[in-house]
Coordinates of C-alpha atoms and ligand atoms in Angstrom, one line a residue:
M1 CA 0.0 0.0 0.0
T2 CA 1.2 3.5 -0.8
K3 CA 1.9 5.8 2.1
I4 CA -0.5 8.7 2.1
H5 CA 1.2 12.1 2.2
V6 CA -0.7 14.4 4.5
P7 CA -0.5 18.0 3.3
A8 CA 1.3 20.4 5.6
D9 CA -1.7 22.6 6.1
H10 CA -4.1 19.8 6.9
P11 CA -5.9 20.8 10.2
R12 CA -5.5 17.2 11.5
K13 CA -1.9 16.7 10.2
D14 CA -0.3 15.5 13.4
S15 CA -3.1 13.1 14.2
L16 CA -3.1 11.7 10.6
D17 CA 0.7 11.4 10.6
I18 CA 0.5 9.4 13.8
R19 CA -2.2 7.1 12.3
E20 CA 0.0 6.6 9.3
R21 CA 2.8 5.3 11.6
I22 CA 0.4 2.8 13.0
I23 CA -0.9 1.7 9.6
E24 CA 2.7 1.3 8.4
G25 CA 3.5 -0.7 11.6
H26 CA 0.5 -2.9 10.8
E27 CA 1.9 -3.5 7.3
K28 CA 5.3 -4.4 8.6
D29 CA 3.7 -6.9 11.1
I30 CA 4.6 -4.7 14.1
V31 CA 1.1 -3.7 15.0
A32 CA -1.6 -6.4 15.4
T33 CA -5.0 -5.8 13.7
A34 CA -6.6 -5.3 17.2
G35 CA -3.9 -2.7 17.7
L36 CA -5.5 -0.5 15.0
L37 CA -8.8 -0.6 17.1
A38 CA -6.9 0.3 20.3
H39 CA -5.3 3.2 18.6
G40 CA -8.7 4.6 17.5
R41 CA -10.0 4.4 21.1
G42 CA -6.9 6.2 22.2
E43 CA -7.5 9.0 19.5
A44 CA -11.1 9.4 20.9
F45 CA -9.8 10.0 24.4
D46 CA -7.0 12.3 23.2
Y47 CA -9.8 14.6 21.7
M48 CA -11.1 14.8 25.3
I49 CA -8.0 16.3 26.7
G50 CA -7.5 18.7 23.8
E51 CA -4.7 16.6 22.3
Q52 CA -2.2 18.2 24.8
T53 CA -0.2 17.1 27.7
N54 CA -1.6 18.6 30.8
E55 CA -0.1 19.3 34.3
L56 CA -1.5 16.0 35.7
A57 CA 0.3 14.0 33.0
H58 CA 3.5 15.9 33.7
M59 CA 3.2 15.0 37.4
A60 CA 2.5 11.3 36.5
C61 CA 5.5 11.2 34.1
R62 CA 7.8 12.6 36.8
A63 CA 6.6 10.0 39.3
A64 CA 6.9 7.2 36.7
V65 CA 10.5 8.2 35.9
A66 CA 11.3 8.4 39.6
A67 CA 9.9 4.9 40.1
L68 CA 12.0 3.5 37.2
L69 CA 15.1 5.2 38.4
S70 CA 14.8 4.1 42.0
A71 CA 13.9 0.5 41.0
K72 CA 16.4 -2.4 41.5
H73 CA 15.2 -4.2 38.4
P74 CA 13.1 -1.9 36.3
I75 CA 11.7 -3.1 32.9
I76 CA 9.9 -1.7 29.9
S77 CA 7.4 -3.9 28.3
V78 CA 7.1 -3.4 24.6
N79 CA 4.1 -4.2 22.4
G80 CA 3.3 -3.5 18.7
N81 CA 1.7 -0.1 19.0
I82 CA 4.3 1.5 21.3
C83 CA 7.1 0.1 19.0
A84 CA 5.5 1.6 15.9
L85 CA 4.9 5.0 17.5
V86 CA 8.0 5.8 19.6
P87 CA 10.8 3.3 19.0
R88 CA 13.6 5.7 19.5
D89 CA 12.2 7.2 22.7
L90 CA 11.9 3.6 24.1
V91 CA 15.5 3.0 23.5
E92 CA 16.6 6.2 25.0
L93 CA 14.4 5.8 28.0
S94 CA 15.8 2.3 28.5
E95 CA 19.3 3.6 28.3
L96 CA 18.7 6.5 30.7
T97 CA 16.9 4.5 33.4
G98 CA 18.7 1.1 33.0
A99 CA 15.4 -0.6 32.3
P100 CA 15.7 -3.2 29.6
L101 CA 13.2 -3.5 26.8
E102 CA 11.2 -6.8 26.8
I103 CA 8.9 -7.8 23.9
N104 CA 5.6 -9.1 25.3
L105 CA 2.6 -9.7 22.9
F106 CA -0.9 -10.5 23.4
Y107 CA -1.3 -11.6 19.8
Y108 CA 2.0 -13.5 19.5
R109 CA 3.4 -14.7 16.1
A110 CA 7.0 -15.4 15.5
E111 CA 6.9 -12.9 12.5
R112 CA 5.6 -10.1 14.8
E113 CA 8.3 -10.7 17.4
E114 CA 10.9 -10.6 14.7
A115 CA 9.4 -7.4 13.1
I116 CA 9.4 -5.6 16.5
A117 CA 12.9 -6.8 17.4
T118 CA 14.1 -5.5 14.0
A119 CA 12.4 -2.1 14.5
L120 CA 13.9 -1.8 18.0
R121 CA 17.3 -2.7 16.8
N122 CA 17.0 -0.2 13.9
A123 CA 16.1 2.4 16.6
G124 CA 19.5 1.6 18.4
A125 CA 18.5 -1.1 20.9
T126 CA 21.4 -3.5 21.6
E127 CA 19.7 -5.7 24.1
I128 CA 16.2 -7.1 23.7
L129 CA 14.5 -9.4 26.2
G130 CA 11.4 -11.6 25.8
T131 CA 12.3 -13.2 22.5
H132 CA 11.6 -16.9 21.9
D133 CA 15.4 -17.8 22.3
R134 CA 15.5 -16.3 25.8
P135 CA 14.9 -18.1 29.2
S136 CA 11.3 -17.7 30.2
E137 CA 8.9 -18.1 33.1
T138 CA 5.1 -18.0 33.3
I139 CA 3.1 -15.4 35.3
P140 CA 0.5 -17.3 37.3
E141 CA -3.3 -16.3 37.0
L142 CA -2.9 -15.2 33.3
S143 CA -4.1 -17.3 30.5
S144 CA -3.1 -15.3 27.5
N145 CA 0.1 -15.5 25.6
R146 CA 1.5 -12.7 27.7
R147 CA 1.9 -14.9 30.7
K148 CA 5.3 -16.0 29.3
V149 CA 7.9 -13.5 30.5
D150 CA 11.6 -13.3 30.3
S151 CA 13.4 -14.7 33.4
E152 CA 15.9 -11.8 33.4
G153 CA 13.1 -9.2 32.7
I154 CA 9.6 -9.0 33.9
A155 CA 10.0 -12.1 36.0
K156 CA 12.6 -10.6 38.3
A157 CA 11.5 -6.9 37.9
D158 CA 10.2 -4.8 40.8
V159 CA 9.0 -1.9 38.6
V160 CA 7.3 -2.6 35.2
L161 CA 6.5 0.1 32.7
V162 CA 3.6 -1.3 30.6
P163 CA 2.4 1.3 28.1
L164 CA -0.9 0.6 26.4
E165 CA -1.6 -2.3 28.5
D166 CA -4.5 -4.7 28.8
G167 CA -6.4 -4.8 32.2
D168 CA -6.0 -8.5 32.7
R169 CA -2.2 -8.4 32.7
T170 CA -2.0 -5.3 34.8
E171 CA -4.1 -7.1 37.4
A172 CA -1.9 -10.3 37.2
L173 CA 1.3 -8.2 37.6
R174 CA -0.2 -6.4 40.6
K175 CA -1.1 -9.8 42.1
I176 CA 2.5 -10.9 41.9
N177 CA 3.6 -7.7 43.7
K178 CA 5.0 -5.7 40.8
Y179 CA 4.9 -1.9 40.8
V180 CA 3.1 -1.1 37.6
V181 CA 3.5 2.1 35.6
T182 CA 1.2 2.6 32.6
I183 CA 0.5 5.2 29.9
D184 CA -3.3 5.1 29.0
L185 CA -5.5 7.8 27.5
N186 CA -8.5 6.3 29.1
P187 CA -8.6 7.1 32.8
M188 CA -11.5 4.7 33.2
S189 CA -9.8 1.5 31.8
R190 CA -9.0 -1.3 34.1
T191 CA -5.4 -0.8 33.4
A192 CA -5.6 2.9 34.5
L193 CA -7.4 2.0 37.7
L194 CA -5.2 -1.0 38.7
S195 CA -1.8 0.5 38.1
N196 CA 0.3 2.2 40.7
I197 CA 1.0 5.1 38.4
T198 CA -1.0 6.0 35.3
I199 CA 0.0 8.7 32.8
V200 CA -3.2 9.8 31.1
D201 CA -1.7 11.1 27.9
N202 CA -0.7 10.0 24.3
V203 CA 2.4 7.9 24.2
V204 CA 3.7 10.0 21.3
R205 CA 3.9 12.9 23.7
S206 CA 4.5 11.3 27.1
L207 CA 7.4 8.9 26.1
P208 CA 9.6 11.9 24.8
L209 CA 8.6 13.8 28.0
M210 CA 9.7 10.8 30.2
V211 CA 13.0 10.8 28.3
E212 CA 13.5 14.5 29.2
Y213 CA 12.6 13.9 32.9
A214 CA 15.0 11.0 32.9
R215 CA 17.8 13.1 31.7
E216 CA 17.0 15.7 34.4
M217 CA 16.5 13.3 37.2
R218 CA 19.1 10.5 36.6
D219 CA 21.5 11.9 39.1
W220 CA 19.0 12.6 41.9
S221 CA 19.4 10.9 45.2
A222 CA 17.4 7.8 46.1
E223 CA 15.6 9.9 48.8
Q224 CA 14.6 12.6 46.4
L225 CA 13.3 10.0 43.9
R226 CA 11.4 8.0 46.6
E227 CA 9.7 11.2 47.8
I228 CA 8.2 11.7 44.4
V229 CA 7.1 8.2 44.1
T230 CA 5.5 8.0 47.6
G231 CA 3.9 11.5 47.1
F232 CA 2.0 10.3 44.1
D233 CA -1.6 9.3 44.5
N234 CA -2.9 7.5 41.5
A235 CA -6.6 7.5 42.4
A236 CA -6.5 11.2 43.0
N237 CA -4.7 11.9 39.8
L238 CA -7.1 9.7 37.7
S239 CA -10.1 11.5 39.3
K240 CA -8.6 14.9 38.5
A241 CA -7.8 13.7 34.9
L242 CA -11.5 12.7 34.4
R243 CA -12.6 16.0 35.8
M244 CA -10.4 17.8 33.3
M245 CA -11.9 15.8 30.6
I246 CA -15.4 16.8 31.8
D247 CA -14.3 20.5 32.1
Y248 CA -12.7 20.4 28.6
L249 CA -16.0 19.0 27.1
S250 CA -18.0 21.5 29.1
G251 CA -15.9 24.2 27.6
Q252 CA -16.5 22.8 24.1
A253 CA -20.2 22.7 24.9
G254 CA -20.1 26.3 26.2
I255 CA -21.5 25.4 29.6
G256 CA -18.4 26.3 31.7
P257 CA -16.5 24.2 34.1
V258 CA -18.1 21.8 36.6
E259 CA -18.1 23.2 40.1
E260 CA -15.9 21.4 42.7
D261 CA -18.0 19.3 45.1
E262 CA -18.1 21.2 48.5
T263 CA -18.5 18.0 50.5
Ligands
LIG1 P1 -8.6 -2.4 29.8 O1 -8.3 -3.8 29.3 O2 -7.4 -1.7 30.6 O3 -9.9 -2.3 30.6 P2 -9.5 -1.7 27.2 O4 -9.8 -3.1 27.0 O5 -10.5 -0.7 27.1 O6 -8.7 -1.5 28.5 P3 -7.2 -2.1 25.5 O7 -7.6 -2.3 24.1 O8 -6.9 -3.3 26.3 O9 -8.4 -1.3 26.2 O10 -6.0 -1.2 25.7 C1 -5.7 -0.1 24.9 C2 -5.8 1.1 25.7 O11 -4.7 2.0 25.2 C3 -7.0 2.0 25.6 O12 -7.5 2.4 26.9 C4 -6.7 3.1 24.8 O13 -7.4 4.3 25.1 C5 -5.2 3.3 25.0 N1 -4.4 3.9 23.9 C6 -4.5 3.6 22.6 N2 -3.6 4.4 21.9 C7 -2.9 5.1 22.8 C8 -1.9 6.1 22.7 N3 -1.3 6.4 21.5 N4 -1.5 6.7 23.9 C9 -2.0 6.4 25.1 N5 -3.0 5.5 25.2 C10 -3.5 4.9 24.1
LIG2 MG1 -8.5 -4.8 27.5

């Protein structure tokens, strides 16, 4: 299929360019067909935050980076969509935080694993965990393909970054005492609710932002980092994120922001 050229003056150029990256990823076997649907759902939620990174997402990104930097064994779980959208930022974040990249796919096919590994290598990755030739273990209480994890990666990790995750796996990871960090535009998804830290933002904006924060915070003391992590309240953050969406939509509808509950 020929790649569509989006004219520079198209009002939705950025969004269409990102969509093209996902379509291209699908053609290369990186993105699963279901990944196209997941992306569309993300686009809809992005509209509801005005397609911009807000202050809440900034706070969550900082806390997420602090959690990765202060972990003993941090890991970044990679699926098709995140690989198609921000491969270079994944590699850079991995290098800055010392969190290896582990391929973990819901719709596993050897061709997909290979396509994703190739894309990560092309983006500069030198070490990739989770491939079929690696030692593996299984996560109990998870029946999908994703229960198979790398013995040196997710299996032994204390902090797991799982961008664009499915709720079932988030739940399984929490049950085995992993500290879960996610990026999910839907503040009501099971993933968003079950994670320790949820960044409600588009990965195309939040991954580069996490790289920036990692550069800034990499030399901070363990105490400084821990303070940020323990000071983060995910339930409160999600509630505010949802409130921001309501206010944004109210603004669009011309009915003004929703009043804070006095009680
Ligand atoms: P859950 O299983 O957690 O309840 P779900 O079944 O509604 O969620 P999934 O298809 O499992 O959704 O996961 C995809 C999630 O990723 C959706 O919540 C979607 O909004 C979000 N998403 C898709 N694209 C992006 C993106 N580019 N950036 C951030 N989030 C995204
Ligand atoms: Mg799901």
